[in-house]
Amino acid sequence: MYFLSFVSKGLVSVPILAMMATQVLLIRSVSSLNMTNSYLNHKCLVSQGKYKPGSVHEKNLEAIIHSISVGENVISGYDMMSFGEGQDLVCVILQCRGDSYGSKCRSCFASAMAGLRRRCPRDKGGIIWFDQCLIEISSTDTVGQLNYDDSLCMSNAKNAGDDPFSFIMKWDTLFDNLTTIAITEKNKNLKEATKPALYGAGEKRLGRKRKMYGMVQCTDDLSIKACNECLVHSILQFQNCWKSGKRGARVLGRSCNFRYELYPFVNAKTGPNSYLKS
Ligand SMILES: *[C@@H]1O[C@H](CO)[C@@H](O)[C@H](O)[C@H]1NC(C)=O
Ligand SMILES: *[C@@H]1O[C@H](CO)[C@@H](O)[C@H](O)[C@H]1NC(C)=O
Protein backbone atom coordinates (compact mmCIF):
# COMPACT_ATOMS: atom_id res chain seq x y z
CA MET A 1 0.00 0.00 0.00
CA TYR A 2 2.71 2.41 1.01
CA PHE A 3 4.66 1.76 -2.17
CA LEU A 4 1.60 2.01 -4.37
CA SER A 5 0.64 5.45 -3.16
CA PHE A 6 4.25 6.47 -3.62
CA VAL A 7 4.17 5.34 -7.22
CA SER A 8 1.00 7.21 -8.02
CA LYS A 9 2.60 10.45 -6.93
CA GLY A 10 5.43 9.75 -9.35
CA LEU A 11 8.17 10.48 -6.84
CA VAL A 12 10.35 7.52 -7.72
CA SER A 13 10.59 5.56 -10.93
CA VAL A 14 8.35 2.53 -11.08
CA PRO A 15 10.91 -0.22 -11.86
CA ILE A 16 13.06 0.64 -8.83
CA LEU A 17 10.01 0.71 -6.61
CA ALA A 18 8.80 -2.57 -7.99
CA MET A 19 12.20 -4.07 -7.32
CA MET A 20 12.29 -2.70 -3.79
CA ALA A 21 8.80 -3.95 -3.13
CA THR A 22 9.68 -7.43 -4.39
CA GLN A 23 12.73 -7.55 -2.17
CA VAL A 24 10.77 -6.47 0.86
CA LEU A 25 8.12 -9.07 0.12
CA LEU A 26 10.72 -11.80 -0.31
CA ILE A 27 12.45 -10.93 2.93
CA ARG A 28 9.11 -10.80 4.72
CA SER A 29 7.86 -14.11 3.43
CA VAL A 30 11.11 -15.86 4.34
CA SER A 31 11.41 -14.41 7.81
CA SER A 32 7.73 -14.75 8.63
CA LEU A 33 8.06 -18.48 8.17
CA ASN A 34 11.50 -18.54 9.73
CA MET A 35 12.54 -20.82 6.91
CA THR A 36 16.22 -20.27 7.44
CA ASN A 37 18.90 -22.79 6.74
CA SER A 38 21.55 -22.07 9.33
CA TYR A 39 24.38 -24.15 10.63
CA LEU A 40 23.38 -25.65 13.99
CA ASN A 41 26.06 -27.98 15.25
CA HIS A 42 28.60 -30.59 14.29
CA LYS A 43 30.56 -33.47 15.73
CA CYS A 44 33.89 -34.70 14.39
CA LEU A 45 34.06 -38.47 14.91
CA VAL A 46 37.78 -38.35 15.70
CA SER A 47 38.00 -41.97 16.81
CA GLN A 48 37.68 -42.96 13.13
CA GLY A 49 41.01 -41.30 12.36
CA LYS A 50 42.09 -39.08 9.48
CA TYR A 51 42.76 -39.71 5.83
CA LYS A 52 45.78 -38.41 3.95
CA PRO A 53 45.50 -35.80 1.23
CA GLY A 54 45.49 -37.47 -2.17
CA SER A 55 44.66 -40.89 -0.69
CA VAL A 56 42.19 -43.42 -2.10
CA HIS A 57 39.96 -42.59 0.86
CA GLU A 58 39.82 -38.94 -0.15
CA LYS A 59 39.11 -39.87 -3.77
CA ASN A 60 36.24 -42.13 -2.67
CA LEU A 61 34.79 -39.32 -0.59
CA GLU A 62 35.07 -36.87 -3.49
CA ALA A 63 33.37 -39.35 -5.81
CA ILE A 64 30.44 -39.79 -3.42
CA ILE A 65 30.04 -36.05 -2.88
CA HIS A 66 29.93 -35.55 -6.62
CA SER A 67 27.39 -38.35 -7.15
CA ILE A 68 25.06 -37.09 -4.46
CA SER A 69 25.22 -33.48 -5.64
CA VAL A 70 24.37 -34.32 -9.22
CA GLY A 71 22.08 -37.26 -8.39
CA GLU A 72 18.32 -37.44 -8.36
CA ASN A 73 17.84 -38.86 -4.87
CA VAL A 74 17.75 -35.38 -3.31
CA ILE A 75 14.28 -35.17 -4.85
CA SER A 76 13.03 -37.46 -2.11
CA GLY A 77 15.16 -35.70 0.53
CA TYR A 78 17.29 -38.70 1.42
CA ASP A 79 20.43 -40.19 -0.06
CA MET A 80 22.99 -42.75 1.04
CA MET A 81 26.11 -43.85 -0.77
CA SER A 82 29.03 -45.99 0.20
CA PHE A 83 32.14 -46.66 -1.81
CA GLY A 84 35.46 -48.44 -1.30
CA GLU A 85 36.58 -51.30 0.90
CA GLY A 86 38.32 -51.88 4.21
CA GLN A 87 40.31 -48.84 5.32
CA ASP A 88 39.04 -46.85 2.39
CA LEU A 89 35.33 -47.45 2.87
CA VAL A 90 33.39 -44.19 2.85
CA CYS A 91 29.71 -43.96 3.67
CA VAL A 92 27.73 -40.72 3.37
CA ILE A 93 24.16 -40.22 4.51
CA LEU A 94 22.11 -37.14 3.70
CA GLN A 95 18.72 -36.53 5.28
CA CYS A 96 16.84 -33.34 4.49
CA ARG A 97 13.94 -32.08 6.58
CA GLY A 98 10.56 -33.35 5.37
CA ASP A 99 9.56 -30.03 3.81
CA SER A 100 12.95 -29.46 2.15
CA TYR A 101 13.37 -31.87 -0.72
CA GLY A 102 14.50 -31.17 -4.28
CA SER A 103 16.58 -28.05 -4.86
CA LYS A 104 16.43 -27.03 -1.19
CA CYS A 105 17.87 -30.40 -0.25
CA ARG A 106 20.56 -30.12 -2.90
CA SER A 107 21.70 -26.72 -1.72
CA CYS A 108 21.61 -27.78 1.94
CA PHE A 109 23.85 -30.72 1.03
CA ALA A 110 26.36 -28.39 -0.62
CA SER A 111 26.54 -25.97 2.35
CA ALA A 112 26.54 -28.68 4.99
CA MET A 113 29.20 -30.79 3.26
CA ALA A 114 31.47 -27.76 2.82
CA GLY A 115 30.86 -26.85 6.47
CA LEU A 116 31.65 -30.35 7.69
CA ARG A 117 34.88 -30.62 5.72
CA ARG A 118 36.00 -27.23 6.97
CA ARG A 119 35.21 -28.01 10.61
CA CYS A 120 36.51 -31.58 10.67
CA PRO A 121 39.38 -31.39 8.18
CA ARG A 122 40.31 -34.85 6.82
CA ASP A 123 38.38 -36.68 9.55
CA LYS A 124 37.04 -39.99 8.27
CA GLY A 125 33.93 -39.51 10.38
CA GLY A 126 31.73 -36.55 11.20
CA ILE A 127 28.13 -35.36 11.51
CA ILE A 128 26.78 -31.88 10.80
CA TRP A 129 23.31 -30.46 11.37
CA PHE A 130 21.75 -27.56 9.49
CA ASP A 131 18.14 -26.37 9.86
CA GLN A 132 17.16 -28.23 6.71
CA CYS A 133 19.48 -31.22 6.59
CA LEU A 134 21.94 -33.46 8.33
CA ILE A 135 24.94 -35.26 6.88
CA GLU A 136 27.02 -38.07 8.28
CA ILE A 137 30.35 -39.14 6.83
CA SER A 138 31.64 -42.42 8.17
CA SER A 139 34.28 -45.06 7.52
CA THR A 140 31.83 -47.77 8.56
CA ASP A 141 28.40 -48.63 7.22
CA THR A 142 25.91 -47.11 9.66
CA VAL A 143 22.77 -47.60 7.59
CA GLY A 144 19.74 -48.67 9.60
CA GLN A 145 21.53 -48.57 12.93
CA LEU A 146 20.21 -46.60 15.88
CA ASN A 147 22.80 -44.12 17.08
CA TYR A 148 22.07 -42.54 20.46
CA ASP A 149 25.68 -41.55 21.18
CA ASP A 150 25.95 -38.59 18.87
CA SER A 151 22.79 -36.70 19.89
CA LEU A 152 22.55 -33.34 21.56
CA CYS A 153 19.89 -30.87 22.66
CA MET A 154 19.81 -27.10 22.09
CA SER A 155 17.15 -25.10 23.90
CA ASN A 156 15.95 -21.53 24.08
CA ALA A 157 17.21 -19.88 27.28
CA LYS A 158 13.81 -18.26 27.90
CA ASN A 159 10.78 -19.92 29.37
CA ALA A 160 7.44 -19.93 27.62
CA GLY A 161 5.85 -18.56 30.79
CA ASP A 162 2.99 -21.06 30.79
CA ASP A 163 1.88 -23.15 33.69
CA PRO A 164 4.48 -25.95 33.47
CA PHE A 165 1.95 -28.72 34.06
CA SER A 166 -0.36 -27.70 31.26
CA PHE A 167 2.63 -26.95 29.02
CA ILE A 168 3.97 -30.48 29.45
CA MET A 169 0.55 -32.05 28.90
CA LYS A 170 0.17 -30.20 25.62
CA TRP A 171 3.73 -30.92 24.60
CA ASP A 172 3.24 -34.64 25.23
CA THR A 173 0.02 -34.75 23.23
CA LEU A 174 1.56 -32.86 20.30
CA PHE A 175 4.64 -35.07 20.18
CA ASP A 176 2.61 -38.22 20.64
CA ASN A 177 0.47 -37.18 17.67
CA LEU A 178 3.46 -36.18 15.52
CA THR A 179 5.21 -39.48 16.20
CA THR A 180 2.06 -41.33 15.14
CA ILE A 181 1.91 -39.33 11.91
CA ALA A 182 5.61 -39.97 11.24
CA ILE A 183 5.34 -43.72 11.54
CA THR A 184 1.97 -44.21 9.83
CA GLU A 185 1.42 -41.70 7.03
CA LYS A 186 2.77 -42.52 3.59
CA ASN A 187 4.99 -40.08 1.75
CA LYS A 188 2.64 -38.38 -0.71
CA ASN A 189 5.49 -36.73 -2.61
CA LEU A 190 6.75 -40.05 -3.91
CA LYS A 191 4.91 -41.84 -6.68
CA GLU A 192 5.38 -45.27 -5.22
CA ALA A 193 5.41 -44.65 -1.52
CA THR A 194 5.37 -47.91 0.32
CA LYS A 195 6.81 -46.73 3.60
CA PRO A 196 5.70 -44.04 6.04
CA ALA A 197 7.44 -40.70 5.63
CA LEU A 198 9.08 -40.88 9.09
CA TYR A 199 8.29 -37.17 9.36
CA GLY A 200 5.53 -35.39 11.20
CA ALA A 201 4.84 -31.68 11.63
CA GLY A 202 2.04 -29.68 13.14
CA GLU A 203 0.83 -27.26 15.75
CA LYS A 204 -1.17 -27.19 18.95
CA ARG A 205 -2.95 -24.30 20.66
CA LEU A 206 -1.36 -23.26 23.94
CA GLY A 207 -3.99 -20.77 24.90
CA ARG A 208 -6.16 -18.22 23.17
CA LYS A 209 -3.36 -16.52 21.29
CA ARG A 210 -0.33 -18.75 21.16
CA LYS A 211 0.53 -22.02 19.51
CA MET A 212 3.28 -24.55 19.86
CA TYR A 213 4.79 -25.74 16.56
CA GLY A 214 6.51 -29.09 16.37
CA MET A 215 8.35 -31.42 14.03
CA VAL A 216 9.75 -34.94 14.36
CA GLN A 217 11.83 -36.85 11.83
CA CYS A 218 13.83 -40.03 11.55
CA THR A 219 16.43 -40.68 8.89
CA ASP A 220 14.95 -42.71 6.08
CA ASP A 221 17.25 -45.68 6.64
CA LEU A 222 15.37 -46.59 9.84
CA SER A 223 12.53 -49.07 10.05
CA ILE A 224 9.18 -47.91 11.43
CA LYS A 225 9.89 -49.69 14.69
CA ALA A 226 13.39 -48.21 15.02
CA CYS A 227 12.01 -44.73 14.26
CA ASN A 228 9.44 -44.98 17.01
CA GLU A 229 12.08 -46.25 19.40
CA CYS A 230 14.48 -43.44 18.50
CA LEU A 231 11.88 -40.71 19.05
CA VAL A 232 10.67 -42.13 22.36
CA HIS A 233 14.24 -42.62 23.54
CA SER A 234 15.38 -39.11 22.55
CA ILE A 235 12.34 -37.46 24.11
CA LEU A 236 13.11 -39.18 27.43
CA GLN A 237 16.88 -38.74 27.18
CA PHE A 238 16.69 -34.98 26.79
CA GLN A 239 13.65 -33.99 28.83
CA ASN A 240 15.73 -31.94 31.25
CA CYS A 241 16.77 -29.79 28.34
CA TRP A 242 13.29 -28.33 27.82
CA LYS A 243 10.65 -29.76 30.16
CA SER A 244 10.95 -26.82 32.51
CA GLY A 245 8.86 -25.07 29.86
CA LYS A 246 11.40 -23.59 27.45
CA ARG A 247 10.11 -21.56 24.52
CA GLY A 248 11.75 -23.89 22.10
CA ALA A 249 14.26 -26.68 21.79
CA ARG A 250 15.68 -29.12 19.32
CA VAL A 251 17.24 -32.49 19.66
CA LEU A 252 19.75 -33.22 16.94
CA GLY A 253 20.65 -36.84 16.35
CA ARG A 254 22.07 -39.05 13.63
CA SER A 255 18.98 -41.28 13.70
CA CYS A 256 16.18 -38.90 14.64
CA ASN A 257 15.51 -35.24 15.30
CA PHE A 258 12.77 -33.16 16.79
CA ARG A 259 12.08 -29.50 17.39
CA TYR A 260 9.43 -27.23 18.79
CA GLU A 261 9.03 -23.46 18.86
CA LEU A 262 6.35 -20.90 19.60
CA TYR A 263 6.58 -19.74 15.99
CA PRO A 264 6.16 -21.63 12.72
CA PHE A 265 9.38 -22.97 11.24
CA VAL A 266 8.42 -25.62 8.70
CA ASN A 267 6.49 -25.20 5.51
CA ALA A 268 3.11 -26.75 6.30
CA LYS A 269 2.24 -27.15 2.62
CA THR A 270 5.30 -28.95 1.30
CA GLY A 271 5.62 -31.74 3.86
CA PRO A 272 5.29 -35.37 2.79
CA ASN A 273 2.11 -35.92 4.80
CA SER A 274 -0.70 -34.02 6.47
CA TYR A 275 0.14 -31.10 8.72
CA LEU A 276 -1.52 -31.52 12.12
CA LYS A 277 -3.67 -28.62 13.37
CA SER A 278 -4.80 -29.16 16.90
C1 LIG B 1 11.26 -16.08 13.91
O1 LIG B 1 12.22 -16.63 14.79
C2 LIG B 1 12.61 -15.81 15.85
C3 LIG B 1 13.62 -16.58 16.68
O2 LIG B 1 14.68 -17.00 15.91
C4 LIG B 1 11.40 -15.40 16.68
O3 LIG B 1 11.79 -14.53 17.71
C5 LIG B 1 10.39 -14.70 15.78
O4 LIG B 1 9.25 -14.39 16.52
C6 LIG B 1 10.02 -15.61 14.62
N1 LIG B 1 9.15 -14.91 13.71
C7 LIG B 1 7.87 -15.27 13.49
C8 LIG B 1 7.11 -14.40 12.58
O5 LIG B 1 7.36 -16.24 14.00
C1 LIG C 1 -3.31 -37.02 19.91
O1 LIG C 1 -2.87 -37.80 21.04
C2 LIG C 1 -3.83 -37.92 22.06
C3 LIG C 1 -3.22 -38.73 23.18
O2 LIG C 1 -1.96 -38.30 23.53
C4 LIG C 1 -5.07 -38.59 21.53
O3 LIG C 1 -6.07 -38.64 22.54
C5 LIG C 1 -5.60 -37.83 20.32
O4 LIG C 1 -6.67 -38.54 19.74
C6 LIG C 1 -4.52 -37.66 19.29
N1 LIG C 1 -5.01 -36.81 18.22
C7 LIG C 1 -4.76 -37.07 16.94
C8 LIG C 1 -5.31 -36.09 15.95
O5 LIG C 1 -4.16 -38.05 16.58
Tab-separated table of C-alpha atoms and ligand atoms in Angstrom:
chain	number	residue	atom	x	y	z
A	1	MET	CA	0.000	0.000	0.000
A	2	TYR	CA	2.710	2.406	1.008
A	3	PHE	CA	4.663	1.757	-2.168
A	4	LEU	CA	1.599	2.008	-4.365
A	5	SER	CA	0.642	5.454	-3.161
A	6	PHE	CA	4.253	6.466	-3.622
A	7	VAL	CA	4.169	5.339	-7.223
A	8	SER	CA	1.003	7.209	-8.015
A	9	LYS	CA	2.602	10.451	-6.930
A	10	GLY	CA	5.430	9.747	-9.345
A	11	LEU	CA	8.171	10.482	-6.840
A	12	VAL	CA	10.348	7.522	-7.723
A	13	SER	CA	10.595	5.564	-10.934
A	14	VAL	CA	8.347	2.534	-11.083
A	15	PRO	CA	10.914	-0.216	-11.855
A	16	ILE	CA	13.055	0.639	-8.827
A	17	LEU	CA	10.005	0.711	-6.615
A	18	ALA	CA	8.797	-2.572	-7.988
A	19	MET	CA	12.197	-4.069	-7.316
A	20	MET	CA	12.290	-2.700	-3.787
A	21	ALA	CA	8.803	-3.954	-3.129
A	22	THR	CA	9.683	-7.432	-4.391
A	23	GLN	CA	12.732	-7.549	-2.173
A	24	VAL	CA	10.766	-6.467	0.861
A	25	LEU	CA	8.117	-9.066	0.120
A	26	LEU	CA	10.716	-11.801	-0.315
A	27	ILE	CA	12.450	-10.926	2.927
A	28	ARG	CA	9.114	-10.802	4.723
A	29	SER	CA	7.856	-14.114	3.434
A	30	VAL	CA	11.106	-15.860	4.337
A	31	SER	CA	11.415	-14.406	7.813
A	32	SER	CA	7.734	-14.746	8.631
A	33	LEU	CA	8.057	-18.479	8.169
A	34	ASN	CA	11.499	-18.541	9.734
A	35	MET	CA	12.539	-20.824	6.905
A	36	THR	CA	16.216	-20.267	7.439
A	37	ASN	CA	18.903	-22.793	6.736
A	38	SER	CA	21.553	-22.068	9.329
A	39	TYR	CA	24.381	-24.146	10.629
A	40	LEU	CA	23.378	-25.649	13.987
A	41	ASN	CA	26.062	-27.978	15.252
A	42	HIS	CA	28.601	-30.592	14.287
A	43	LYS	CA	30.561	-33.467	15.733
A	44	CYS	CA	33.891	-34.704	14.388
A	45	LEU	CA	34.059	-38.473	14.912
A	46	VAL	CA	37.781	-38.345	15.701
A	47	SER	CA	38.000	-41.975	16.813
A	48	GLN	CA	37.681	-42.961	13.134
A	49	GLY	CA	41.008	-41.297	12.356
A	50	LYS	CA	42.092	-39.080	9.483
A	51	TYR	CA	42.757	-39.713	5.827
A	52	LYS	CA	45.779	-38.413	3.947
A	53	PRO	CA	45.504	-35.798	1.227
A	54	GLY	CA	45.486	-37.468	-2.173
A	55	SER	CA	44.664	-40.891	-0.692
A	56	VAL	CA	42.193	-43.416	-2.096
A	57	HIS	CA	39.956	-42.590	0.859
A	58	GLU	CA	39.821	-38.938	-0.151
A	59	LYS	CA	39.105	-39.867	-3.768
A	60	ASN	CA	36.242	-42.129	-2.672
A	61	LEU	CA	34.785	-39.319	-0.589
A	62	GLU	CA	35.072	-36.867	-3.490
A	63	ALA	CA	33.368	-39.347	-5.811
A	64	ILE	CA	30.440	-39.792	-3.422
A	65	ILE	CA	30.042	-36.054	-2.877
A	66	HIS	CA	29.931	-35.551	-6.620
A	67	SER	CA	27.391	-38.346	-7.154
A	68	ILE	CA	25.064	-37.085	-4.457
A	69	SER	CA	25.225	-33.484	-5.635
A	70	VAL	CA	24.365	-34.321	-9.221
A	71	GLY	CA	22.084	-37.259	-8.394
A	72	GLU	CA	18.315	-37.442	-8.357
A	73	ASN	CA	17.840	-38.863	-4.866
A	74	VAL	CA	17.754	-35.381	-3.314
A	75	ILE	CA	14.283	-35.165	-4.852
A	76	SER	CA	13.029	-37.458	-2.105
A	77	GLY	CA	15.161	-35.705	0.534
A	78	TYR	CA	17.291	-38.704	1.415
A	79	ASP	CA	20.431	-40.188	-0.060
A	80	MET	CA	22.992	-42.747	1.038
A	81	MET	CA	26.108	-43.849	-0.772
A	82	SER	CA	29.025	-45.995	0.196
A	83	PHE	CA	32.141	-46.655	-1.810
A	84	GLY	CA	35.457	-48.440	-1.296
A	85	GLU	CA	36.579	-51.296	0.903
A	86	GLY	CA	38.320	-51.880	4.211
A	87	GLN	CA	40.313	-48.845	5.321
A	88	ASP	CA	39.042	-46.846	2.391
A	89	LEU	CA	35.327	-47.449	2.871
A	90	VAL	CA	33.392	-44.188	2.847
A	91	CYS	CA	29.711	-43.963	3.670
A	92	VAL	CA	27.730	-40.718	3.373
A	93	ILE	CA	24.159	-40.216	4.513
A	94	LEU	CA	22.110	-37.138	3.700
A	95	GLN	CA	18.720	-36.526	5.279
A	96	CYS	CA	16.838	-33.336	4.493
A	97	ARG	CA	13.945	-32.077	6.583
A	98	GLY	CA	10.559	-33.350	5.369
A	99	ASP	CA	9.556	-30.034	3.809
A	100	SER	CA	12.948	-29.458	2.153
A	101	TYR	CA	13.369	-31.871	-0.720
A	102	GLY	CA	14.499	-31.166	-4.283
A	103	SER	CA	16.581	-28.048	-4.859
A	104	LYS	CA	16.434	-27.034	-1.185
A	105	CYS	CA	17.865	-30.404	-0.245
A	106	ARG	CA	20.559	-30.123	-2.896
A	107	SER	CA	21.700	-26.723	-1.717
A	108	CYS	CA	21.609	-27.785	1.938
A	109	PHE	CA	23.847	-30.721	1.034
A	110	ALA	CA	26.365	-28.386	-0.624
A	111	SER	CA	26.538	-25.974	2.352
A	112	ALA	CA	26.544	-28.682	4.991
A	113	MET	CA	29.199	-30.788	3.265
A	114	ALA	CA	31.466	-27.763	2.820
A	115	GLY	CA	30.864	-26.849	6.472
A	116	LEU	CA	31.647	-30.348	7.694
A	117	ARG	CA	34.883	-30.620	5.724
A	118	ARG	CA	36.001	-27.231	6.974
A	119	ARG	CA	35.207	-28.014	10.614
A	120	CYS	CA	36.511	-31.583	10.669
A	121	PRO	CA	39.375	-31.386	8.176
A	122	ARG	CA	40.306	-34.851	6.815
A	123	ASP	CA	38.383	-36.676	9.549
A	124	LYS	CA	37.039	-39.994	8.274
A	125	GLY	CA	33.929	-39.515	10.379
A	126	GLY	CA	31.725	-36.546	11.198
A	127	ILE	CA	28.131	-35.358	11.505
A	128	ILE	CA	26.775	-31.884	10.801
A	129	TRP	CA	23.305	-30.461	11.371
A	130	PHE	CA	21.748	-27.557	9.494
A	131	ASP	CA	18.138	-26.374	9.860
A	132	GLN	CA	17.160	-28.227	6.715
A	133	CYS	CA	19.475	-31.223	6.591
A	134	LEU	CA	21.945	-33.462	8.332
A	135	ILE	CA	24.944	-35.260	6.881
A	136	GLU	CA	27.017	-38.073	8.277
A	137	ILE	CA	30.351	-39.145	6.830
A	138	SER	CA	31.640	-42.422	8.171
A	139	SER	CA	34.283	-45.062	7.518
A	140	THR	CA	31.827	-47.767	8.556
A	141	ASP	CA	28.399	-48.629	7.217
A	142	THR	CA	25.908	-47.108	9.663
A	143	VAL	CA	22.766	-47.604	7.589
A	144	GLY	CA	19.744	-48.669	9.599
A	145	GLN	CA	21.529	-48.571	12.928
A	146	LEU	CA	20.211	-46.602	15.877
A	147	ASN	CA	22.799	-44.124	17.083
A	148	TYR	CA	22.074	-42.537	20.461
A	149	ASP	CA	25.681	-41.549	21.184
A	150	ASP	CA	25.949	-38.586	18.869
A	151	SER	CA	22.790	-36.699	19.892
A	152	LEU	CA	22.548	-33.339	21.559
A	153	CYS	CA	19.890	-30.869	22.656
A	154	MET	CA	19.812	-27.105	22.090
A	155	SER	CA	17.147	-25.104	23.898
A	156	ASN	CA	15.950	-21.532	24.076
A	157	ALA	CA	17.206	-19.878	27.277
A	158	LYS	CA	13.808	-18.263	27.898
A	159	ASN	CA	10.779	-19.921	29.371
A	160	ALA	CA	7.442	-19.927	27.622
A	161	GLY	CA	5.846	-18.557	30.786
A	162	ASP	CA	2.995	-21.056	30.791
A	163	ASP	CA	1.878	-23.150	33.690
A	164	PRO	CA	4.476	-25.955	33.475
A	165	PHE	CA	1.950	-28.719	34.061
A	166	SER	CA	-0.359	-27.701	31.258
A	167	PHE	CA	2.630	-26.949	29.017
A	168	ILE	CA	3.970	-30.476	29.449
A	169	MET	CA	0.551	-32.054	28.902
A	170	LYS	CA	0.172	-30.197	25.622
A	171	TRP	CA	3.730	-30.921	24.600
A	172	ASP	CA	3.238	-34.638	25.228
A	173	THR	CA	0.016	-34.749	23.225
A	174	LEU	CA	1.563	-32.862	20.304
A	175	PHE	CA	4.638	-35.075	20.177
A	176	ASP	CA	2.610	-38.221	20.637
A	177	ASN	CA	0.473	-37.182	17.670
A	178	LEU	CA	3.458	-36.179	15.520
A	179	THR	CA	5.213	-39.477	16.203
A	180	THR	CA	2.061	-41.334	15.142
A	181	ILE	CA	1.908	-39.332	11.913
A	182	ALA	CA	5.610	-39.967	11.235
A	183	ILE	CA	5.337	-43.723	11.540
A	184	THR	CA	1.973	-44.209	9.835
A	185	GLU	CA	1.416	-41.700	7.030
A	186	LYS	CA	2.770	-42.523	3.590
A	187	ASN	CA	4.992	-40.084	1.748
A	188	LYS	CA	2.639	-38.381	-0.710
A	189	ASN	CA	5.493	-36.733	-2.614
A	190	LEU	CA	6.754	-40.051	-3.906
A	191	LYS	CA	4.910	-41.845	-6.680
A	192	GLU	CA	5.376	-45.269	-5.221
A	193	ALA	CA	5.411	-44.653	-1.520
A	194	THR	CA	5.370	-47.913	0.321
A	195	LYS	CA	6.812	-46.733	3.597
A	196	PRO	CA	5.695	-44.036	6.043
A	197	ALA	CA	7.443	-40.702	5.629
A	198	LEU	CA	9.084	-40.884	9.091
A	199	TYR	CA	8.294	-37.170	9.361
A	200	GLY	CA	5.534	-35.393	11.204
A	201	ALA	CA	4.836	-31.681	11.633
A	202	GLY	CA	2.043	-29.681	13.135
A	203	GLU	CA	0.831	-27.259	15.754
A	204	LYS	CA	-1.172	-27.186	18.950
A	205	ARG	CA	-2.948	-24.300	20.659
A	206	LEU	CA	-1.357	-23.257	23.936
A	207	GLY	CA	-3.988	-20.771	24.898
A	208	ARG	CA	-6.160	-18.223	23.175
A	209	LYS	CA	-3.356	-16.516	21.293
A	210	ARG	CA	-0.334	-18.753	21.161
A	211	LYS	CA	0.534	-22.023	19.508
A	212	MET	CA	3.280	-24.552	19.863
A	213	TYR	CA	4.790	-25.740	16.562
A	214	GLY	CA	6.513	-29.086	16.370
A	215	MET	CA	8.346	-31.419	14.033
A	216	VAL	CA	9.751	-34.936	14.364
A	217	GLN	CA	11.829	-36.847	11.831
A	218	CYS	CA	13.834	-40.030	11.554
A	219	THR	CA	16.430	-40.685	8.895
A	220	ASP	CA	14.950	-42.712	6.077
A	221	ASP	CA	17.252	-45.683	6.637
A	222	LEU	CA	15.373	-46.594	9.837
A	223	SER	CA	12.534	-49.066	10.052
A	224	ILE	CA	9.183	-47.905	11.435
A	225	LYS	CA	9.893	-49.692	14.690
A	226	ALA	CA	13.388	-48.206	15.017
A	227	CYS	CA	12.015	-44.731	14.262
A	228	ASN	CA	9.439	-44.978	17.008
A	229	GLU	CA	12.081	-46.252	19.404
A	230	CYS	CA	14.477	-43.444	18.501
A	231	LEU	CA	11.880	-40.710	19.051
A	232	VAL	CA	10.670	-42.130	22.359
A	233	HIS	CA	14.244	-42.622	23.540
A	234	SER	CA	15.380	-39.108	22.552
A	235	ILE	CA	12.336	-37.456	24.109
A	236	LEU	CA	13.109	-39.179	27.426
A	237	GLN	CA	16.876	-38.735	27.184
A	238	PHE	CA	16.685	-34.980	26.786
A	239	GLN	CA	13.649	-33.991	28.830
A	240	ASN	CA	15.729	-31.938	31.251
A	241	CYS	CA	16.768	-29.789	28.341
A	242	TRP	CA	13.288	-28.330	27.816
A	243	LYS	CA	10.651	-29.764	30.156
A	244	SER	CA	10.949	-26.819	32.506
A	245	GLY	CA	8.857	-25.069	29.855
A	246	LYS	CA	11.401	-23.588	27.454
A	247	ARG	CA	10.106	-21.562	24.521
A	248	GLY	CA	11.745	-23.887	22.102
A	249	ALA	CA	14.258	-26.679	21.794
A	250	ARG	CA	15.682	-29.119	19.321
A	251	VAL	CA	17.236	-32.487	19.658
A	252	LEU	CA	19.755	-33.221	16.942
A	253	GLY	CA	20.653	-36.838	16.352
A	254	ARG	CA	22.069	-39.049	13.627
A	255	SER	CA	18.984	-41.284	13.695
A	256	CYS	CA	16.177	-38.902	14.637
A	257	ASN	CA	15.508	-35.241	15.296
A	258	PHE	CA	12.772	-33.163	16.788
A	259	ARG	CA	12.078	-29.502	17.391
A	260	TYR	CA	9.428	-27.227	18.794
A	261	GLU	CA	9.030	-23.455	18.856
A	262	LEU	CA	6.352	-20.900	19.601
A	263	TYR	CA	6.576	-19.737	15.993
A	264	PRO	CA	6.158	-21.630	12.717
A	265	PHE	CA	9.379	-22.975	11.243
A	266	VAL	CA	8.420	-25.618	8.696
A	267	ASN	CA	6.492	-25.204	5.509
A	268	ALA	CA	3.106	-26.754	6.298
A	269	LYS	CA	2.242	-27.149	2.619
A	270	THR	CA	5.302	-28.953	1.299
A	271	GLY	CA	5.621	-31.741	3.858
A	272	PRO	CA	5.293	-35.373	2.788
A	273	ASN	CA	2.113	-35.920	4.797
A	274	SER	CA	-0.703	-34.016	6.466
A	275	TYR	CA	0.144	-31.102	8.720
A	276	LEU	CA	-1.523	-31.525	12.118
A	277	LYS	CA	-3.666	-28.615	13.368
A	278	SER	CA	-4.801	-29.163	16.905
B	1	LIG	C1	11.261	-16.084	13.912
B	1	LIG	O1	12.216	-16.632	14.789
B	1	LIG	C2	12.608	-15.811	15.853
B	1	LIG	C3	13.618	-16.576	16.684
B	1	LIG	O2	14.680	-16.997	15.912
B	1	LIG	C4	11.405	-15.396	16.684
B	1	LIG	O3	11.788	-14.530	17.713
B	1	LIG	C5	10.389	-14.702	15.782
B	1	LIG	O4	9.245	-14.389	16.522
B	1	LIG	C6	10.022	-15.609	14.618
B	1	LIG	N1	9.149	-14.913	13.710
B	1	LIG	C7	7.874	-15.267	13.493
B	1	LIG	C8	7.107	-14.403	12.579
B	1	LIG	O5	7.356	-16.243	13.996
B	2	LIG	C1	-3.307	-37.018	19.912
B	2	LIG	O1	-2.871	-37.796	21.037
B	2	LIG	C2	-3.827	-37.924	22.060
B	2	LIG	C3	-3.220	-38.733	23.180
B	2	LIG	O2	-1.964	-38.302	23.527
B	2	LIG	C4	-5.074	-38.595	21.532
B	2	LIG	O3	-6.069	-38.644	22.541
B	2	LIG	C5	-5.600	-37.833	20.321
B	2	LIG	O4	-6.665	-38.537	19.743
B	2	LIG	C6	-4.517	-37.659	19.289
B	2	LIG	N1	-5.010	-36.806	18.216
B	2	LIG	C7	-4.765	-37.072	16.937
B	2	LIG	C8	-5.310	-36.093	15.949
B	2	LIG	O5	-4.156	-38.053	16.580
